Coordinates of C-alpha atoms and ligand atoms in Angstrom, one line a residue:
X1 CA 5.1 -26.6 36.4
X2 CA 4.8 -22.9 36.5
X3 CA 7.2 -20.2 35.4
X4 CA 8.2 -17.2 37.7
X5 CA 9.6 -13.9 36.5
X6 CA 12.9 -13.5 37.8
X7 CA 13.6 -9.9 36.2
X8 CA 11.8 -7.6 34.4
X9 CA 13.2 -8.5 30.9
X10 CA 11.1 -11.4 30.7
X11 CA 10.6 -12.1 26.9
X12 CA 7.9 -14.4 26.4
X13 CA 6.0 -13.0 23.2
X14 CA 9.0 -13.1 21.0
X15 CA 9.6 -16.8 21.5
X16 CA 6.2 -18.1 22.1
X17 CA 6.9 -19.7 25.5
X18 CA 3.2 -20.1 26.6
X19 CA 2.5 -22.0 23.4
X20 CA 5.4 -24.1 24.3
X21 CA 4.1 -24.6 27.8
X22 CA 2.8 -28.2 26.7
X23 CA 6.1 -29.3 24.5
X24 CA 8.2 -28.2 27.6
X25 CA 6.3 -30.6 29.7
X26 CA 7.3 -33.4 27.1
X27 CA 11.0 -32.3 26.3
X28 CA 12.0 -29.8 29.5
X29 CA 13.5 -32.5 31.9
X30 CA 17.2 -31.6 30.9
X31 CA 18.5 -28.0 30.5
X32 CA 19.8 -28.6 26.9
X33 CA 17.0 -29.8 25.5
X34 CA 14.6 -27.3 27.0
X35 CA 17.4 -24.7 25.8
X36 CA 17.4 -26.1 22.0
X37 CA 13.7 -25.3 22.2
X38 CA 14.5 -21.4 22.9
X39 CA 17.1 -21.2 20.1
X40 CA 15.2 -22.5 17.0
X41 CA 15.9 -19.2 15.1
X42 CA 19.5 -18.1 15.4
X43 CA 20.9 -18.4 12.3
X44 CA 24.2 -17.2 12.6
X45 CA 26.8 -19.3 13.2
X46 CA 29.1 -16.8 15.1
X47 CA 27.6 -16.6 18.6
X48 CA 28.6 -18.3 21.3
X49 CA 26.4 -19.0 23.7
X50 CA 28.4 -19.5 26.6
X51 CA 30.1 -17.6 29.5
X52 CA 28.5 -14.0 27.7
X53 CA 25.2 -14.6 28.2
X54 CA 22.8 -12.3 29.9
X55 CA 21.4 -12.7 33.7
X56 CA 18.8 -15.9 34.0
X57 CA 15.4 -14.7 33.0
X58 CA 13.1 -17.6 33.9
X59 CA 13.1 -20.6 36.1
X60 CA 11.2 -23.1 35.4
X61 CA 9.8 -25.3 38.4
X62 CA 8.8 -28.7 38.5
X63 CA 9.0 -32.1 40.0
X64 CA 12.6 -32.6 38.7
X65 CA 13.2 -29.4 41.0
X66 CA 14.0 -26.2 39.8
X67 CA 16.7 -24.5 37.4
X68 CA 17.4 -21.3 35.7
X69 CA 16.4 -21.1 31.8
X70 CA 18.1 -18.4 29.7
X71 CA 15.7 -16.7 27.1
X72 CA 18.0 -14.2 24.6
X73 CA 16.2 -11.7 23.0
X74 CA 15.8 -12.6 19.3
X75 CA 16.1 -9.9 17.0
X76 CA 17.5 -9.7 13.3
X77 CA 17.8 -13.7 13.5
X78 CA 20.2 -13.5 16.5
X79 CA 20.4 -14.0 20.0
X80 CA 21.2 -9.7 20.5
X81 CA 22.1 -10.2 24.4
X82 CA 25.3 -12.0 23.3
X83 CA 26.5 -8.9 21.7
X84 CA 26.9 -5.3 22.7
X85 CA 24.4 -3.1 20.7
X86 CA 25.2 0.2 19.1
X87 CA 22.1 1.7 17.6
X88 CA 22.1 5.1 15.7
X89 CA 20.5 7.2 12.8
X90 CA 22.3 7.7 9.7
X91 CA 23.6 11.2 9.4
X92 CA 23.1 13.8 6.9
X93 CA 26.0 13.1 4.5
X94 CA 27.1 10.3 6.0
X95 CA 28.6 7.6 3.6
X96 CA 28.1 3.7 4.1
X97 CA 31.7 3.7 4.1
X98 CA 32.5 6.4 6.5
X99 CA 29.8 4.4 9.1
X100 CA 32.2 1.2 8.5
X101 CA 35.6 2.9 8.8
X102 CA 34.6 4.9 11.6
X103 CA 33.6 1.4 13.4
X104 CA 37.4 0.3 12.7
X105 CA 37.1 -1.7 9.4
X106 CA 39.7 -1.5 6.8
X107 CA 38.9 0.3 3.8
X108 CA 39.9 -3.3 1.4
X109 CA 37.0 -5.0 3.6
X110 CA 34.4 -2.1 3.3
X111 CA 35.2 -2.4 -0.4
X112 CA 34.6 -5.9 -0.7
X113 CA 31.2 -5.4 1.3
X114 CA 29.9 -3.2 -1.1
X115 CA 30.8 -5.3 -4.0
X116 CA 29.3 -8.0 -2.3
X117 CA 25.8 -6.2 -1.0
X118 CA 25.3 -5.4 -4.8
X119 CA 22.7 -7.9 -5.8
X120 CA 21.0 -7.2 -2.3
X121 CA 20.7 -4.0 -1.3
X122 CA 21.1 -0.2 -3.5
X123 CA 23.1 1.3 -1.0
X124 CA 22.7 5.0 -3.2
X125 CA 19.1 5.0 -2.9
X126 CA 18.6 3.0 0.7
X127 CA 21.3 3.9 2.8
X128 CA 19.7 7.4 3.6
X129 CA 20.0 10.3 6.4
X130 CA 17.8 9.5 9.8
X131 CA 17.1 5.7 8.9
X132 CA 17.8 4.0 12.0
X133 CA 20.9 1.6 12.4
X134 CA 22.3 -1.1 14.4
X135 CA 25.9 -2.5 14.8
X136 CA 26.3 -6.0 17.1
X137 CA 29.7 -5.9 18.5
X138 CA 31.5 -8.7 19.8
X139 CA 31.3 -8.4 23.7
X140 CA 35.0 -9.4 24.4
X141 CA 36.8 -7.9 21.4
X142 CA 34.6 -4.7 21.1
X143 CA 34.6 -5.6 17.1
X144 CA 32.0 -4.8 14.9
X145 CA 30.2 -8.4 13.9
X146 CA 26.8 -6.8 12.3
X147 CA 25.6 -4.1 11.0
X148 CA 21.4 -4.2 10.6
X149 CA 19.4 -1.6 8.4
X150 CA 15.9 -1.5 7.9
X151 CA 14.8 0.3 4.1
X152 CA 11.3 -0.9 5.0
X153 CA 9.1 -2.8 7.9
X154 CA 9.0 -4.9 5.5
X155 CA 12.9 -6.1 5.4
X156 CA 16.3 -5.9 7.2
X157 CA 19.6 -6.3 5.7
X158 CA 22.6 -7.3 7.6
X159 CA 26.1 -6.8 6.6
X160 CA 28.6 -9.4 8.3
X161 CA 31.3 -7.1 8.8
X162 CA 33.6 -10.5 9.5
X163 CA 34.7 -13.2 7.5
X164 CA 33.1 -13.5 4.1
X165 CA 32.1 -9.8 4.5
X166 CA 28.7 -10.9 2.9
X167 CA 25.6 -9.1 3.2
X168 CA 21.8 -10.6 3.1
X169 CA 18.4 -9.2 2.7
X170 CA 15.8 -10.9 5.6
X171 CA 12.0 -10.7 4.8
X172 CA 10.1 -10.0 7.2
X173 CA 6.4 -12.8 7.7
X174 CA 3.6 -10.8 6.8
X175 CA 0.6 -12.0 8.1
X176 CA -2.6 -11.1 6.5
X177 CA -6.0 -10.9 8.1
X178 CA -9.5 -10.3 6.8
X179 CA -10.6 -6.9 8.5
X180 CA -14.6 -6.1 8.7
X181 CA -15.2 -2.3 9.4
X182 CA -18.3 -0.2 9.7
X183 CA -18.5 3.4 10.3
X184 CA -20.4 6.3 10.1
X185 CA -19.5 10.0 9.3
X186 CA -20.2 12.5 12.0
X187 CA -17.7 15.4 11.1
X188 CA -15.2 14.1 8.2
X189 CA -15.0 11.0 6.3
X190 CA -11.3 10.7 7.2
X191 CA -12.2 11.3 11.0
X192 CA -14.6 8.4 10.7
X193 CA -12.2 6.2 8.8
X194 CA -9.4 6.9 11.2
X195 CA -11.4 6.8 14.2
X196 CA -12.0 3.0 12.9
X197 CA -8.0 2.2 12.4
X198 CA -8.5 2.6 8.6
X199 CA -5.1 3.9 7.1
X200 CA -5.2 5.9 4.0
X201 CA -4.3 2.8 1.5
X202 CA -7.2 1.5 2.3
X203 CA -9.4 4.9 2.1
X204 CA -8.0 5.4 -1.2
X205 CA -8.7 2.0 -2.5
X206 CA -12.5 2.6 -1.4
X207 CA -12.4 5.8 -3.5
X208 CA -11.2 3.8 -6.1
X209 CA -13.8 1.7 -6.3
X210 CA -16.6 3.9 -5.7
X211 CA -15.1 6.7 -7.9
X212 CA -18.2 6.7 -10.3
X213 CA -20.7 6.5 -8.2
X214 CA -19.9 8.4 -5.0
X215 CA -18.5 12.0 -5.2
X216 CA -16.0 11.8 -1.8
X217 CA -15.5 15.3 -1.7
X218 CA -19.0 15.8 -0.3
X219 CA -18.9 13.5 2.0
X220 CA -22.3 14.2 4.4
X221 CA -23.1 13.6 8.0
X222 CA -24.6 10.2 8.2
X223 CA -23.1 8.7 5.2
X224 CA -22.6 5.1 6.1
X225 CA -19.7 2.6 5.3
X226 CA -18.6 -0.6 5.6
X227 CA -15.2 -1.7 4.1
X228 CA -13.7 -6.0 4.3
X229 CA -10.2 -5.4 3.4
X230 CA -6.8 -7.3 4.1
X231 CA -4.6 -6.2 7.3
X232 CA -1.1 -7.0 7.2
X233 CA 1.1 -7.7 10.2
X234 CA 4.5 -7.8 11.0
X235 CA 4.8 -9.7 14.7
X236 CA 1.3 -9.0 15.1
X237 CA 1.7 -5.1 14.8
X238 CA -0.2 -3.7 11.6
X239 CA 1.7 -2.5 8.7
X240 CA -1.0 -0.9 6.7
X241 CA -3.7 -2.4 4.9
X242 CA -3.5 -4.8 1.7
X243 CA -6.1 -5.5 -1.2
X244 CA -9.3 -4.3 -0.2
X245 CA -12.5 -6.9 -1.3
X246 CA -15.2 -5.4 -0.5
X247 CA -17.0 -1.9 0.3
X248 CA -20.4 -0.9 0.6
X249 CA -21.4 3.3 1.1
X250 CA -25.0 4.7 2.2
X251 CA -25.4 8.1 1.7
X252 CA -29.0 9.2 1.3
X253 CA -30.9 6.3 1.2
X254 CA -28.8 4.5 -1.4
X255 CA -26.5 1.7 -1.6
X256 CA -22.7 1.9 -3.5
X257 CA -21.2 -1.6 -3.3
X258 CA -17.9 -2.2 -5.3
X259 CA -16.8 -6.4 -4.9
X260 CA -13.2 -7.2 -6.2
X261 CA -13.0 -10.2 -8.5
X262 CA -9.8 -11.2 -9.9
X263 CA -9.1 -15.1 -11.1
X264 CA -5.7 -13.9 -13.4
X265 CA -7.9 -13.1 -16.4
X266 CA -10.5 -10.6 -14.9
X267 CA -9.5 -8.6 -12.3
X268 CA -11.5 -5.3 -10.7
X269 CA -14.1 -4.1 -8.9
X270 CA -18.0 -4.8 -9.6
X271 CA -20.6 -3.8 -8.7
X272 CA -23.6 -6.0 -7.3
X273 CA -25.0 -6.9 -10.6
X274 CA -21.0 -7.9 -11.8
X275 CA -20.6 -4.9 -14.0
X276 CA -17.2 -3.1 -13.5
X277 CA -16.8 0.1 -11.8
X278 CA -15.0 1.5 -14.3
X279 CA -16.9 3.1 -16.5
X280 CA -16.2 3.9 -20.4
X281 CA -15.1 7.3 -18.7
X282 CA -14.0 8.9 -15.7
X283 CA -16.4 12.0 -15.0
X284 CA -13.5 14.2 -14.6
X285 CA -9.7 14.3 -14.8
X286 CA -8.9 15.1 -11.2
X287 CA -9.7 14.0 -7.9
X288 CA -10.7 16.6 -6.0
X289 CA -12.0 19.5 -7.7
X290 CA -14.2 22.4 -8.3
X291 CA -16.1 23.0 -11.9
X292 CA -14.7 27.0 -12.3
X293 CA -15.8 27.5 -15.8
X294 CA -18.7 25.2 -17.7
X295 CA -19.3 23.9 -21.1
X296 CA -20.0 27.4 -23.1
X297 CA -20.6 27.8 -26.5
X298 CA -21.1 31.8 -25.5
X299 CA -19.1 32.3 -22.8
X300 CA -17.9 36.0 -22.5
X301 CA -13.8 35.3 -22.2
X302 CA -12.0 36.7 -18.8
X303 CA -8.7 37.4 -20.4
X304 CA -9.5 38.0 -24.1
X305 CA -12.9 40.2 -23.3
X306 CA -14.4 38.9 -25.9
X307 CA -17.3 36.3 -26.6
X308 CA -15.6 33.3 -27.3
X309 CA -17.1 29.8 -27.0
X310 CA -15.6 27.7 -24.0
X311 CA -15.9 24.4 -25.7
X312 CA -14.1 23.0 -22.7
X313 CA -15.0 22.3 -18.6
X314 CA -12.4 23.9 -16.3
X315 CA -11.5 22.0 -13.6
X316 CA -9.3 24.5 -10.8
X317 CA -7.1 23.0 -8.9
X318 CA -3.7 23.6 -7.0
X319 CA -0.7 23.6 -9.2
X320 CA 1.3 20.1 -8.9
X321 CA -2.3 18.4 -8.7
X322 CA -2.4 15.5 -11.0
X323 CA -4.7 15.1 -14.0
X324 CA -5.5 11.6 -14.9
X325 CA -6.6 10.3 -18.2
X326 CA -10.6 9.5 -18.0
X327 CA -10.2 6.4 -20.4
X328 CA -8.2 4.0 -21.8
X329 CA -6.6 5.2 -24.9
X330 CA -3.4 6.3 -26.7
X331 CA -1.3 9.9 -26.5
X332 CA -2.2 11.4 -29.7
X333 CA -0.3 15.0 -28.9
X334 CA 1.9 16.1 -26.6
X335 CA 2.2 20.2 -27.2
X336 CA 2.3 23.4 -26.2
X337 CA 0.8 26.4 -27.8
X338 CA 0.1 30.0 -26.7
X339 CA -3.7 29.3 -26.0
X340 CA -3.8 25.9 -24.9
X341 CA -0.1 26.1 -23.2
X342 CA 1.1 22.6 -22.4
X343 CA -1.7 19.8 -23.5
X344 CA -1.7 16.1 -23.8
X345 CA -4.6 14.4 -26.4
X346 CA -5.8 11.5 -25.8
X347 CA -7.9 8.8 -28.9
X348 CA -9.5 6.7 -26.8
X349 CA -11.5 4.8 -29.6
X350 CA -13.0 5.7 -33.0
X351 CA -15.5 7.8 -31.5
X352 CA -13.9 9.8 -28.7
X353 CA -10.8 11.6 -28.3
X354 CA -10.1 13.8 -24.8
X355 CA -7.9 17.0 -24.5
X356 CA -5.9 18.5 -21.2
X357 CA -5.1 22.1 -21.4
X358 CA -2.7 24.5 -19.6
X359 CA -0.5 21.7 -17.6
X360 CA 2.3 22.7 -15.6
X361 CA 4.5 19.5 -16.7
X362 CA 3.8 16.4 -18.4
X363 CA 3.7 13.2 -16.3
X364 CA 6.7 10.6 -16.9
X365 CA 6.7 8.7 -20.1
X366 CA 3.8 10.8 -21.5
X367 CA 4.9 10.7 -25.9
X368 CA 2.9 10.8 -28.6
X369 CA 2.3 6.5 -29.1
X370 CA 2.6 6.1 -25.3
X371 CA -0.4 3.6 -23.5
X372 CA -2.3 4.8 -21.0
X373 CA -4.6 3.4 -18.9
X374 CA -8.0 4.6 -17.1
X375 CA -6.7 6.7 -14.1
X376 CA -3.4 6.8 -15.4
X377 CA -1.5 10.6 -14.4
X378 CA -0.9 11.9 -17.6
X379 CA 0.4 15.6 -16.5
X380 CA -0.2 18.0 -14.0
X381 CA -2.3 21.4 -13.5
X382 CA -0.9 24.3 -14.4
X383 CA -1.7 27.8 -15.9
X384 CA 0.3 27.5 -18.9
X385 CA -0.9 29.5 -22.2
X386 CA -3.9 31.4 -21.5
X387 CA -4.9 31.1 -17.7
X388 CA -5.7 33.3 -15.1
X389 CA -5.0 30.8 -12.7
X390 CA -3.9 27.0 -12.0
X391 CA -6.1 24.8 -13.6
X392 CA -7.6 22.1 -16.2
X393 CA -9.0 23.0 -18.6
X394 CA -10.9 19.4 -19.8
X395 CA -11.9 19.2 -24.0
X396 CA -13.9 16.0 -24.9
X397 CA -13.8 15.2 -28.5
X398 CA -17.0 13.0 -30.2
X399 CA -16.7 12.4 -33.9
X400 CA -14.0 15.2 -34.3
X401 CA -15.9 17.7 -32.0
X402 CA -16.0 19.3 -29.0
X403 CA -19.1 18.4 -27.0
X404 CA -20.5 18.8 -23.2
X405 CA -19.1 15.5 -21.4
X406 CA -21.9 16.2 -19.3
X407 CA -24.2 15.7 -21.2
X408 CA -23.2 13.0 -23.5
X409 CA -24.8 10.0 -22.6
X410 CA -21.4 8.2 -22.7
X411 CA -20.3 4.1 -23.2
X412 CA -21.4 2.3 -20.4
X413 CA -19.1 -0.3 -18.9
X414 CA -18.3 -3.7 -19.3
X415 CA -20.4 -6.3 -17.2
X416 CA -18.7 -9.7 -16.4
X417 CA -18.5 -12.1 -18.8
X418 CA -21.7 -14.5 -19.1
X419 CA -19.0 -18.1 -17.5
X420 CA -17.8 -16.2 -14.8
X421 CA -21.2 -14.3 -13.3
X422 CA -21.8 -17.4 -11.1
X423 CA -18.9 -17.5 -9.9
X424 CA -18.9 -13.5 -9.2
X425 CA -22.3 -13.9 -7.3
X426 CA -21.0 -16.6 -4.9
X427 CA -18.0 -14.8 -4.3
X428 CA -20.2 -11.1 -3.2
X429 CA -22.2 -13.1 -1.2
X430 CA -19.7 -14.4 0.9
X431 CA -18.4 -10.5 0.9
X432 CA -21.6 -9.2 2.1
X433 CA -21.9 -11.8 5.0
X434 CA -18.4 -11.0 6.0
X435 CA -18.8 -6.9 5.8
X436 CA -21.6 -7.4 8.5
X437 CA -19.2 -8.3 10.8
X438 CA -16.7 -6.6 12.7
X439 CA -12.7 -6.6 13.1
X440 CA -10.8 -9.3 12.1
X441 CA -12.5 -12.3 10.6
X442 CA -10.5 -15.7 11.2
X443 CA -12.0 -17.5 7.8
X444 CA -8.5 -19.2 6.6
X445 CA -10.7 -21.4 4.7
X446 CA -11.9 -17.9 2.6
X447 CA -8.6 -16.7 2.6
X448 CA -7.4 -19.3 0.3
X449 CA -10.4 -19.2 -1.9
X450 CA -10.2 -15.5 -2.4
X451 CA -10.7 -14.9 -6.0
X452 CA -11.2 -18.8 -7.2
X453 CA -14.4 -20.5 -8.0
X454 CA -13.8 -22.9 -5.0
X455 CA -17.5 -23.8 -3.5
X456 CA -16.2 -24.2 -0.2
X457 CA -16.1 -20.5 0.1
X458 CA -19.0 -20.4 2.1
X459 CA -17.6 -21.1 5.7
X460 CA -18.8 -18.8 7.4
X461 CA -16.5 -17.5 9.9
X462 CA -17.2 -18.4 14.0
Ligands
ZN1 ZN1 -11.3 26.0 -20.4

């Protein structure tokens, strides 16, 4: 039994066929039956599959003879070459409603649909200018049966424009794969990153979890990384990167390794001894920075021309940049005066408060009582009060007074706690193994373990 290509439509990946080579052996001696096998998905109970149907795409040959198969194209959960297809892009100003009346349906209908797509789908923030659209009409009558939109890769909604006018939010499967990756910088850490198909979630996660130990703005020629992260796919095309598990960097002789643990109680990334990789404090309150002004008890002052003691570091840094909060703690103040302009205070224990001077705007939520986490934006530079230009201007607080951060030999972080380091250890091994390989690692039997204290982790993959 072979199969021929009778057009150039041909269709196999969407429907499996050459998986199904052996079941059609079994089943395929009658048309219907071999047909039932190429319809399994069609949810909708409005096509017809009859007299519409597109020309004969395969034919399968055997010792019964030969005869014609029809594959449909499967798309949204419907067999599409049973309908005419308009597709389109959402103009600017253009209303859900004006789409749908402009397609022919009545404006009591459109209502209803709206009602109805409440629970499913916020039409005010989703149904927006240049998002692509797709209306299944029916061939005979020219009506509008569907209408498809796609907020995300992630999920398609479809209004049916007919009958119960109802309108339902599809899923898409995302498949997730392990993902080994090495690299090595030869110009720019994002060259070398992109170079390996390594999207920017996933280079931002790695800065996450090296963030204390490994300054990525000065990134070198030669610095070495490996990353093991998750890679999600939607009909086997990537979607981005998920949770990343495991990184190592090598940059002059030295090894950074962050692992991610996380069994519902602990969750993070450690280091190779199982100590977290947050530390008791950030080193600084943005990301990418310059020191333009240090710790200065004597400092001669730009604006006032004075001496006046800088008792703070300034960070410059591009207006709009956000300023996170260095530890976990609670807003203390939320003010603005002349010299300090806008500020946010942070108490982050008995011992240690931190200060953020000369913000442009507080970050949402930021009040005196509010929560706030290590990382956590709290504002964002500025040059309010006395500035000469955009930037942070970074006042750490010990025992009620300003000190160098610098200097201060600050908390160190938490190590994991003594009944789960075994199960930590076990769990980096495995990561280590796994970063030595490369691209995707088919280790289902580690994919379910991720994050448990299962001893079968250990498979290694083949
Ligand atoms: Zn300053």
């Amino acid at each position: 039994m072979e199969y021929k290509k009778s057009g150039s439509k041909m269709k196999y990946g969407i429907l499996g066929l050459r998986n199904k080579k052996k079941s059609l052996v079994k089943l395929g001696t009658a048309i219907g039956m071999a047909a039932a096998l190429f319809y399994p998905t069609v949810n909708n109970n409005n096509n017809s599959m009859g007299a519409s149907m597109v020309p004969l795409e395969v034919r399968l040959e055997g010792e019964i003879g030969s005869f014609p198969i029809i594959i449909p194209t499967i798309k949204y959960g419907f067999a599409i070459d049973t309908f005419q297809i308009e597709e389109g892009k959402i103009q600017k100003n253009q209303t859900l409603g004006a789409l749908l009346s402009g397609m022919g349906m009545d404006l009591l209908s459109i209502e209803t649909l709206v009602k109805n797509s409440k629970d499913v789908f916020n039409i005010n923030r989703n149904f927006r200018a240049g998002k692509d659209y797709t209306i299944l009409l029916d061939r005979n009558t020219g009506k509008p049966k569907h209408l498809i939109l796609e907020p995300s890769v992630f999920e398609y909604i479809v209004f049916n424009l007919q009958d119960e006018l109802n309108v339902q939010k599809v899923e898409r499967e995302v498949d997730t794969q392990l993902k080994a990756v090495k690299g090595e910088i030869a110009s720019t850490l994002w060259a070398a990153l992109s170079e390996n198909n390594v999207d920017s979630e996933a280079a931002a996660k790695m800065e996450d979890a090296l963030e204390c130990y490994v300054d990525f703005s000065h990134t070198k020629e030669g610095d070495k990384f490996k990353l093991l992260f998750e890679e999600r796919k939607i009909n086997g095309k990537s979607v981005g990167s998920g949770q990343l598990y495991a990184v190592n960097y090598q940059r002059d002789g030295k090894d950074y390794y962050a692992f991610w643990f996380d069994d519902g109680v602990t969750k993070g990334f450690y280091d190779v001894e199982g100590t977290s990789a947050k530390k008791g404090f950030l080193k600084s309150p943005l990301k990418y920075s310059r020191i333009s002004s240090k710790f200065n008890p004597r400092r001669f002052h730009p604006i006032l021309k004075t001496v006046r003691p800088h008792l703070g570091t300034d960070y410059a840094a591009p207006t709009g940049t956000p300023i996170y909060s260095v530890g976990e703690g609670v807003v203390e103040e939320v003010a603005y005066t002349k010299g300090n302009g806008k500020f946010v205070k942070i108490r982050h224990d008995k011992m240690y408060q931190t200060q953020y001077l000369h913000m442009s705007r507080y970050a949402k939520g930021i009040r005196r009582g509010t929560k706030v986490a290590q990382g956590q934006v709290i504002g964002y530079v500025g040059s309010t009060g006395l500035a000469t230009g955009p930037h942070v201007c970074f006042r750490f607080w010990k025992n009620g007074k300003q000190v160098n951060h610098l200097r201060e030999k600050l908390p160190q972080s938490k190590k994991m706690a003594k009944d789960k380091i075994e199960e930590f250890y076990k769990l980096r091994d495995n990561y280590l193994m796994m970063m030595e390989k490369e691209g995707l690692i088919n280790d289902s039997k580690f994919q379910h373990h991720i994050g448990s204290s299962n001893e079968e982790i250990g498979g290694a993959a083949p």
